[in-house]
mmCIF file of C-alpha atoms in Angstrom:
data_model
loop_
_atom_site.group_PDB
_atom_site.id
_atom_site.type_symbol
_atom_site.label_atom_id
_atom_site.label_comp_id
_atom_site.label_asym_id
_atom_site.label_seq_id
_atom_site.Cartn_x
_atom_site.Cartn_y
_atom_site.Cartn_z
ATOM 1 C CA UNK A 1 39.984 112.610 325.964
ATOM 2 C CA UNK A 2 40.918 112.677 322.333
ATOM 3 C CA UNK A 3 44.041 111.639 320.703
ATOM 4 C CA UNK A 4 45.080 115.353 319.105
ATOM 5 C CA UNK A 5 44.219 116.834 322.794
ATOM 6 C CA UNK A 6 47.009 114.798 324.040
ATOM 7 C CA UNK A 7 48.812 117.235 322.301
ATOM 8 C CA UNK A 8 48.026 120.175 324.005
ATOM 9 C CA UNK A 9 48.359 118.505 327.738
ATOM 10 C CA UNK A 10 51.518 118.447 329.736
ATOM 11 C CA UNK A 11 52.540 117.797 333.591
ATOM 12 C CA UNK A 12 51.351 120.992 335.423
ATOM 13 C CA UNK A 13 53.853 120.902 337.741
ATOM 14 C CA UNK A 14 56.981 120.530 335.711
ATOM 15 C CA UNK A 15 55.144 121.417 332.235
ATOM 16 C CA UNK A 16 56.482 117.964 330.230
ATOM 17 C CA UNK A 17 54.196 115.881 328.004
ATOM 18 C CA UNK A 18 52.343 113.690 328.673
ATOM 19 C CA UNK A 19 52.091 110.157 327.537
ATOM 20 C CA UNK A 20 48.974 107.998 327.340
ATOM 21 C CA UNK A 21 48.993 104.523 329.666
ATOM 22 C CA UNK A 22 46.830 101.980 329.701
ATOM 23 C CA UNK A 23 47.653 98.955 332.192
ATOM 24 C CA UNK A 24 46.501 95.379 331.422
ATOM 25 C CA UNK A 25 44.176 95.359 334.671
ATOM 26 C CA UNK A 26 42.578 98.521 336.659
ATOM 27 C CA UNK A 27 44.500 100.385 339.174
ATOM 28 C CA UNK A 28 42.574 101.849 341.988
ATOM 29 C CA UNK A 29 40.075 101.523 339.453
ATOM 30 C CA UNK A 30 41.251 103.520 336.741
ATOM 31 C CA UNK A 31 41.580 102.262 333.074
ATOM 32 C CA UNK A 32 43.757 105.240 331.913
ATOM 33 C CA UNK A 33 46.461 107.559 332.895
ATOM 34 C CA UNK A 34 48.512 110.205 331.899
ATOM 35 C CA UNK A 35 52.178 109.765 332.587
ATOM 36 C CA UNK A 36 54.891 112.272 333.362
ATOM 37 C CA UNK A 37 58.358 111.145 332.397
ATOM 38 C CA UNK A 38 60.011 114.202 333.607
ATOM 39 C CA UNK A 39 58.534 113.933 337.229
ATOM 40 C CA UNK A 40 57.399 110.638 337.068
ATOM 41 C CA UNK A 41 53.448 112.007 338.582
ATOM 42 C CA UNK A 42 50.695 110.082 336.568
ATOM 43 C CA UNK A 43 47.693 111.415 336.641
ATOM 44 C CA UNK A 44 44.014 109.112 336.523
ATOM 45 C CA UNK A 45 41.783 109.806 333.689
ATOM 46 C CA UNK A 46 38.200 109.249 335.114
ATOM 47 C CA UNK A 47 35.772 108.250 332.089
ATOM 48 C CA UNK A 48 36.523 110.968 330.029
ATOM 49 C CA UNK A 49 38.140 113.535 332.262
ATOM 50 C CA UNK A 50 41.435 113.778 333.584
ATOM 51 C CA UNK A 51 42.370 114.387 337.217
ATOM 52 C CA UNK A 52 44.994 116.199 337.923
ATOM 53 C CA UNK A 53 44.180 117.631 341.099
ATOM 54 C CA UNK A 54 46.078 115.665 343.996
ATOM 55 C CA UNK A 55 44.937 115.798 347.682
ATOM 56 C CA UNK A 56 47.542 118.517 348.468
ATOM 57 C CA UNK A 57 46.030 120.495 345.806
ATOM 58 C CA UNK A 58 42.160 120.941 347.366
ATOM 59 C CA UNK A 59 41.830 123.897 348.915
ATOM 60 C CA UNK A 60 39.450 125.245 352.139
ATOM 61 C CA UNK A 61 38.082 128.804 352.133
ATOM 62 C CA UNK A 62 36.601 128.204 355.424
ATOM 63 C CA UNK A 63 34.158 126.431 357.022
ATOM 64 C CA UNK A 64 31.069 128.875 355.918
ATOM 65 C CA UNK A 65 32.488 129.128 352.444
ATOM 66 C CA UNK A 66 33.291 125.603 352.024
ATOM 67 C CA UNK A 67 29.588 124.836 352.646
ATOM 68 C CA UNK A 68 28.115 127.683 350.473
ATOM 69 C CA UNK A 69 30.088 126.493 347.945
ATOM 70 C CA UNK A 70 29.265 122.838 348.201
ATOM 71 C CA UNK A 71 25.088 124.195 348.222
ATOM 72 C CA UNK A 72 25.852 126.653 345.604
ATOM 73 C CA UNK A 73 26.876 123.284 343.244
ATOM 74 C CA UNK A 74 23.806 121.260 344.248
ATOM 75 C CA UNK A 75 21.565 123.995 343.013
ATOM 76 C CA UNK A 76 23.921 125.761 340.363
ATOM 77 C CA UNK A 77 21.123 126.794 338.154
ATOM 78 C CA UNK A 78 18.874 128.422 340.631
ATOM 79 C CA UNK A 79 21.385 130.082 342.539
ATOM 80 C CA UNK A 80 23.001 131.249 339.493
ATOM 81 C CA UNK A 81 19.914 132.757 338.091
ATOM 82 C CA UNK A 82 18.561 134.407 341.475
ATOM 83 C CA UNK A 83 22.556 135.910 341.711
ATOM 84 C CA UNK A 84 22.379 137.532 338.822
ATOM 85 C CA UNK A 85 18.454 139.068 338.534
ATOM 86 C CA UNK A 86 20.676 142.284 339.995
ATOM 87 C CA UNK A 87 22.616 142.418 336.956
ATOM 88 C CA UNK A 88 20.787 142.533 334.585
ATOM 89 C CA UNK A 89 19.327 138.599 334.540
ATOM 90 C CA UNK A 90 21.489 135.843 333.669
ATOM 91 C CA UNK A 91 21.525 135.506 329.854
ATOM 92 C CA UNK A 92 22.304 139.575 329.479
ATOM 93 C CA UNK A 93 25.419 139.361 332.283
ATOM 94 C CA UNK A 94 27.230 136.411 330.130
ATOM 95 C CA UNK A 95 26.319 137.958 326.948
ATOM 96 C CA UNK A 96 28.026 141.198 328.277
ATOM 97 C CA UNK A 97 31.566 139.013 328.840
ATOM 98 C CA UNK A 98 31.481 136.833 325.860
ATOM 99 C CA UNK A 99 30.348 139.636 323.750
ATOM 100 C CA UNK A 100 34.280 140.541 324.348
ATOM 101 C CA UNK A 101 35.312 137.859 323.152
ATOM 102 C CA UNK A 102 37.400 137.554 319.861
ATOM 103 C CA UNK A 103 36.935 134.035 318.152
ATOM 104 C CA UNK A 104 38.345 133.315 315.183
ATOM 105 C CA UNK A 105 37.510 130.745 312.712
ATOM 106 C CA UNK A 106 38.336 126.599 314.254
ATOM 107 C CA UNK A 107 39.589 128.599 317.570
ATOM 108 C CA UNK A 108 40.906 126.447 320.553
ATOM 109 C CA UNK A 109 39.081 127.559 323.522
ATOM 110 C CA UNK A 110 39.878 127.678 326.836
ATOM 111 C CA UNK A 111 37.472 128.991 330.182
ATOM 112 C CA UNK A 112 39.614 128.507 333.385
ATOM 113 C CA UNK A 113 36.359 127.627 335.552
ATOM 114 C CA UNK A 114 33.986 125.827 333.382
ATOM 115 C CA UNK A 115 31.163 125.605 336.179
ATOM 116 C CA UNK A 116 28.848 124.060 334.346
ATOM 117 C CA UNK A 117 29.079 125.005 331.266
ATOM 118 C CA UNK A 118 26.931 127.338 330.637
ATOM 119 C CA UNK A 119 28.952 129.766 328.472
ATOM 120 C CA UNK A 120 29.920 127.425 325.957
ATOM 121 C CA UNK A 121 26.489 127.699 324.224
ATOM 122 C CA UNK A 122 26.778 131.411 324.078
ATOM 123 C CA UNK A 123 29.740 130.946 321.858
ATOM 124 C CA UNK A 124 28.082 128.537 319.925
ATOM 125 C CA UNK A 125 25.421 131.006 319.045
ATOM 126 C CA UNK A 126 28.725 133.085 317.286
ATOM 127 C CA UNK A 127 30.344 130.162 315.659
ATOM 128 C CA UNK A 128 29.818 126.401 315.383
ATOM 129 C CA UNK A 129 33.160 125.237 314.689
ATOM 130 C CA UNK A 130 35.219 125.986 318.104
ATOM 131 C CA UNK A 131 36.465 123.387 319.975
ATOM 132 C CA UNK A 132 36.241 123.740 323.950
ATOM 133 C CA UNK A 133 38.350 123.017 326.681
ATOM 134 C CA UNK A 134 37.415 123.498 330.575
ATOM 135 C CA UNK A 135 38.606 123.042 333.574
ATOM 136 C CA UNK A 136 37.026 123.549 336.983
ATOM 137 C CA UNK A 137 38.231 122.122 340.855
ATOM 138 C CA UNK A 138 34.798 120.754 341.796
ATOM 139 C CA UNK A 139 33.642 117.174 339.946
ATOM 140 C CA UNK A 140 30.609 118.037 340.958
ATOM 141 C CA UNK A 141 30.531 120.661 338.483
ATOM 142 C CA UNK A 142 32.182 118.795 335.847
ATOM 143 C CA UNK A 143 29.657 116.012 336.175
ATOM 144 C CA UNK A 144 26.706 118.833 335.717
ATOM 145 C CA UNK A 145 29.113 120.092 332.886
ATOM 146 C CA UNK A 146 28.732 117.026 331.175
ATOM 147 C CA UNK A 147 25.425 116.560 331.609
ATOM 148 C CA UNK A 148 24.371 119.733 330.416
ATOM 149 C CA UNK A 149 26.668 119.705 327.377
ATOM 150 C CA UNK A 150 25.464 116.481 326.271
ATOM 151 C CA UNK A 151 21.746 117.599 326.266
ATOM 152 C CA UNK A 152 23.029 120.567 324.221
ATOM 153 C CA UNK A 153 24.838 118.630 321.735
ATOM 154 C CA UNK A 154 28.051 120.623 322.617
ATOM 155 C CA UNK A 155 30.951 118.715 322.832
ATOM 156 C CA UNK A 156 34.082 120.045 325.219
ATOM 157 C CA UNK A 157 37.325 118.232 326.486
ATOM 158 C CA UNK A 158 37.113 118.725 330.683
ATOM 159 C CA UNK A 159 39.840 118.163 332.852
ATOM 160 C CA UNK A 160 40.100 118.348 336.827
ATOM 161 C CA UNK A 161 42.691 120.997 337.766
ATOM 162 C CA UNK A 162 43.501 124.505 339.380
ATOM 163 C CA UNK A 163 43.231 127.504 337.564
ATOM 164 C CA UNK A 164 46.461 128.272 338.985
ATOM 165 C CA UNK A 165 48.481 125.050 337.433
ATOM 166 C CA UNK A 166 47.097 124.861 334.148
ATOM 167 C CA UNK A 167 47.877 121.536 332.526
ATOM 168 C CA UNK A 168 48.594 122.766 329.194
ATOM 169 C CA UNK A 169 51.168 123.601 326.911
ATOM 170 C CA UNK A 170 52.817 127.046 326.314
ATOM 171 C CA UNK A 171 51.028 129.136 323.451
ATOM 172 C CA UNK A 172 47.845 126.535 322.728
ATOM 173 C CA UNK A 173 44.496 128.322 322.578
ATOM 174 C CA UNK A 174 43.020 131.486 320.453
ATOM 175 C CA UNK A 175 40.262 132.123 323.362
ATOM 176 C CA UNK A 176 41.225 132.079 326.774
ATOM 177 C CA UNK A 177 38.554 133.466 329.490
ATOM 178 C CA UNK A 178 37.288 133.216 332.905
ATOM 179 C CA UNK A 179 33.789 133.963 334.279
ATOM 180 C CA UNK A 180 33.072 134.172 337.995
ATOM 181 C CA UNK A 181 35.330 132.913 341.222
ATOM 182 C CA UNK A 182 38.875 134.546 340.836
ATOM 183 C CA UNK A 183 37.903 136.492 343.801
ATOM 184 C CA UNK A 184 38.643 133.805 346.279
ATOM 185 C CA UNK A 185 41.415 132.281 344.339
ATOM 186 C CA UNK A 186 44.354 132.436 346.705
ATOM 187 C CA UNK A 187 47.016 133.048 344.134
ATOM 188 C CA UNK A 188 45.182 135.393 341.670
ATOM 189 C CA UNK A 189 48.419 136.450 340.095
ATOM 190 C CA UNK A 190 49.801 132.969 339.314
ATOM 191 C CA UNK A 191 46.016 132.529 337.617
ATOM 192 C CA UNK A 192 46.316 135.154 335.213
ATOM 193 C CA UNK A 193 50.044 134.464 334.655
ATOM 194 C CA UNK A 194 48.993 130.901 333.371
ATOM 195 C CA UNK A 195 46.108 132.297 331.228
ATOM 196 C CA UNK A 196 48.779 134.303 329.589
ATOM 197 C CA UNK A 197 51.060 131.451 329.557
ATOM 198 C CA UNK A 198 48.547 129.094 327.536
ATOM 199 C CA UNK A 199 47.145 132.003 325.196
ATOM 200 C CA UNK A 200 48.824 132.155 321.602
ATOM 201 C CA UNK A 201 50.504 135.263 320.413
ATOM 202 C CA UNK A 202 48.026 138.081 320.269
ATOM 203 C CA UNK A 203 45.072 136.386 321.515
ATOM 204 C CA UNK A 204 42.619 138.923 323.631
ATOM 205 C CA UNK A 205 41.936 137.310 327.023
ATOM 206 C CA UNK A 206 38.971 138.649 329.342
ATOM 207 C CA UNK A 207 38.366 138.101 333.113
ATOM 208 C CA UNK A 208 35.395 138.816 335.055
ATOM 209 C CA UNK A 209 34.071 138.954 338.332
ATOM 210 C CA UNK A 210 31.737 140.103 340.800
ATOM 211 C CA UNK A 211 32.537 143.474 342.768
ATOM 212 C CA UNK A 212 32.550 144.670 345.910
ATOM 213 C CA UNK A 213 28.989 146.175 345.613
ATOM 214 C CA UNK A 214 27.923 141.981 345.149
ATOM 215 C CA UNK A 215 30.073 141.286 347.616
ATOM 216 C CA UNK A 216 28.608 142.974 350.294
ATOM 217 C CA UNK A 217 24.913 141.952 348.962
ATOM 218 C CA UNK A 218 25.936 138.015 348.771
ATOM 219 C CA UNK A 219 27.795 138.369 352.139
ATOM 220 C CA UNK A 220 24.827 137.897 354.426
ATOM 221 C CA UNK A 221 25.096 134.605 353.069
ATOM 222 C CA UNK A 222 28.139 134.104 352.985
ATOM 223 C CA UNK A 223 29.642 135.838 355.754
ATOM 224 C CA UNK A 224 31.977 138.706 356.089
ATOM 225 C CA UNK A 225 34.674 138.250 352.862
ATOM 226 C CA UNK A 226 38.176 140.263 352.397
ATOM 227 C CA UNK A 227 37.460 143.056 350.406
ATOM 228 C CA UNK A 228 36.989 142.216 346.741
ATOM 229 C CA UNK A 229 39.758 144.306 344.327
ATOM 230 C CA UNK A 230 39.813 143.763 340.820
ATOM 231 C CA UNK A 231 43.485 142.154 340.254
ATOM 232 C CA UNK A 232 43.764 144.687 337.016
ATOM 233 C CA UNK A 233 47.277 145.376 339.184
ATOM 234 C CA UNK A 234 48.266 141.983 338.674
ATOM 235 C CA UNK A 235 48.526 141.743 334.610
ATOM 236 C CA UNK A 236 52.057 142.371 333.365
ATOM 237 C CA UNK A 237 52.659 145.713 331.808
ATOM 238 C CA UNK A 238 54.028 143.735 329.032
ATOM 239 C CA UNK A 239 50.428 143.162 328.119
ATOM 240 C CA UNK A 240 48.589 145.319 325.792
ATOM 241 C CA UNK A 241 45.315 146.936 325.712
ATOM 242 C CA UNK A 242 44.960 146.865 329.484
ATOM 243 C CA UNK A 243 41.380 147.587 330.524
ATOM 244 C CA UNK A 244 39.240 147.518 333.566
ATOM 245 C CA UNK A 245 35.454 148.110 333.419
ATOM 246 C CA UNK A 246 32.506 147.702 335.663
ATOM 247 C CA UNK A 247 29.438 145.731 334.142
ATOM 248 C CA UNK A 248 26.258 143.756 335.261
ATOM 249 C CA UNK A 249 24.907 147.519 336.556
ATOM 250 C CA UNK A 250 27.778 147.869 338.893
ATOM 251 C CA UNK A 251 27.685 144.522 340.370
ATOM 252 C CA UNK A 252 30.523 143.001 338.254
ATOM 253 C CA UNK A 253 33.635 144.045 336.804
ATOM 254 C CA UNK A 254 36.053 142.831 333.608
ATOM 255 C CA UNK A 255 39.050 142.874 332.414
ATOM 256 C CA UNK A 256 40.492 142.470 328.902
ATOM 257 C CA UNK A 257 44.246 142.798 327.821
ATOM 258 C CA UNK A 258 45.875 141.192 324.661
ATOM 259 C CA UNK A 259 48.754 139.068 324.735
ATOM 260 C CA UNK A 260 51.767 140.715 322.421
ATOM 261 C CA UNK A 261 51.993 139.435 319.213
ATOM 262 C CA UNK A 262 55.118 137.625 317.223
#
């Protein structure tokens, strides 16, 4: 992790900053952590990426799920591309979300589900001077992440955390985003509430997601799922611009709202 990112990371439980330790020997073979003061949590950096996902913190979505999810990361790129030859083929259904994306000039970025990384080089077909953030729950897919965005010359800062305890500080990033998964996040509303939370004044943020129509295609493998309902319900009216839309030919929808300005 850089220096300057150290900046933008705090505790995500109690939201404090973060200090940088390094002890004189390894401990449970970490080199690094980040240190809570507030809470006194510290939090391993592995290599590069920093863990702040405890134990506690993994969550099950069932036996059948857990499994399709743990296939779905051995063969990401397959899976991903047979998923979306419905929609349109993969390379038109992520143009179609970060087409909506507003990126200004040296923007902060920020995709709440990084996978493995596979957006990031759609932005850096608009602009070559952004620099990325991630985070994702699996370190499987961070380790594909990284290998992927090393072969691509794209550099991003990764961290190991829920979308839903963001471990970042109030008002950081001009482009904040999430492609694919809040469906089977259990608190979808605390989710959004942190993408707001980390957005800067007036930055547009967009959500997307598969809809009920893919659910019920992708459920004879993976079983019978509640019924998907875009959580356009869930953004504060405070928000502005609210929008909901269906995309990928009816298989996906998004959502786009604007954080108010100063």
């Amino acid at each position: 992790m850089k220096n300057n990112s150290l900046e933008l990371v705090c505790c995500p439980d109690c939201k404090n900053r973060l200090s940088e330790q390094i002890p004189a020997c390894r401990i449970n073979g970490f080199e690094k952590y980040l240190c809570c003061s507030k809470c006194s949590v510290i939090y391993p950096v592995a290599g590069e990426t920093p863990v702040f996902l405890k134990k506690k913190d993994l969550i099950s979505y069932g036996r059948r799920m857990d499994f399709m999810r743990a296939q779905y990361a051995n063969f990401y790129d397959t899976l991903t591309n047979l998923m979306f030859i419905p929609c349109g083929g993969t390379e038109s259904a992520r143009h179609e979300v970060i087409d909506r994306l507003e990126i200004p000039e040296n923007a902060l970025v920020l995709e709440t589900g990084i996978g493995a990384g596979d957006n990031l080089s759609y932005i850096s077909e608009r602009t070559g001077n952004c620099s990325f953030f991630g985070i994702d729950n699996q370190q499987i897919m961070l380790d594909k992440c990284t290998r992927k965005l090393r072969r691509s010359g794209i550099r991003a800062e990764l961290f190991l955390a829920n979308a839903e305890q963001l471990p970042f500080r109030d008002h950081s990033f001009d482009v904040v985003f999430h492609l694919g998964a809040i469906n089977i996040f259990r608190d979808k509303e605390k989710a959004i509430m942190e993408m707001i939370r980390v957005a800067k004044a007036g930055t547009k943020i967009v959500i997307a997601d598969e809809t009920e129509k893919a659910g019920k295609l992708y459920g004879i493998f993976t079983g019978k799922q509640p019924e998907i309902i875009p959580p356009v319900g869930l953004v504060p009216k405070t928000m502005l611009d609210i929008r909901l839309e269906t995309i990928w030919k009816g298989y996906g929808y998004l959502i786009e709202f604007r954080t108010p300005g100063l």
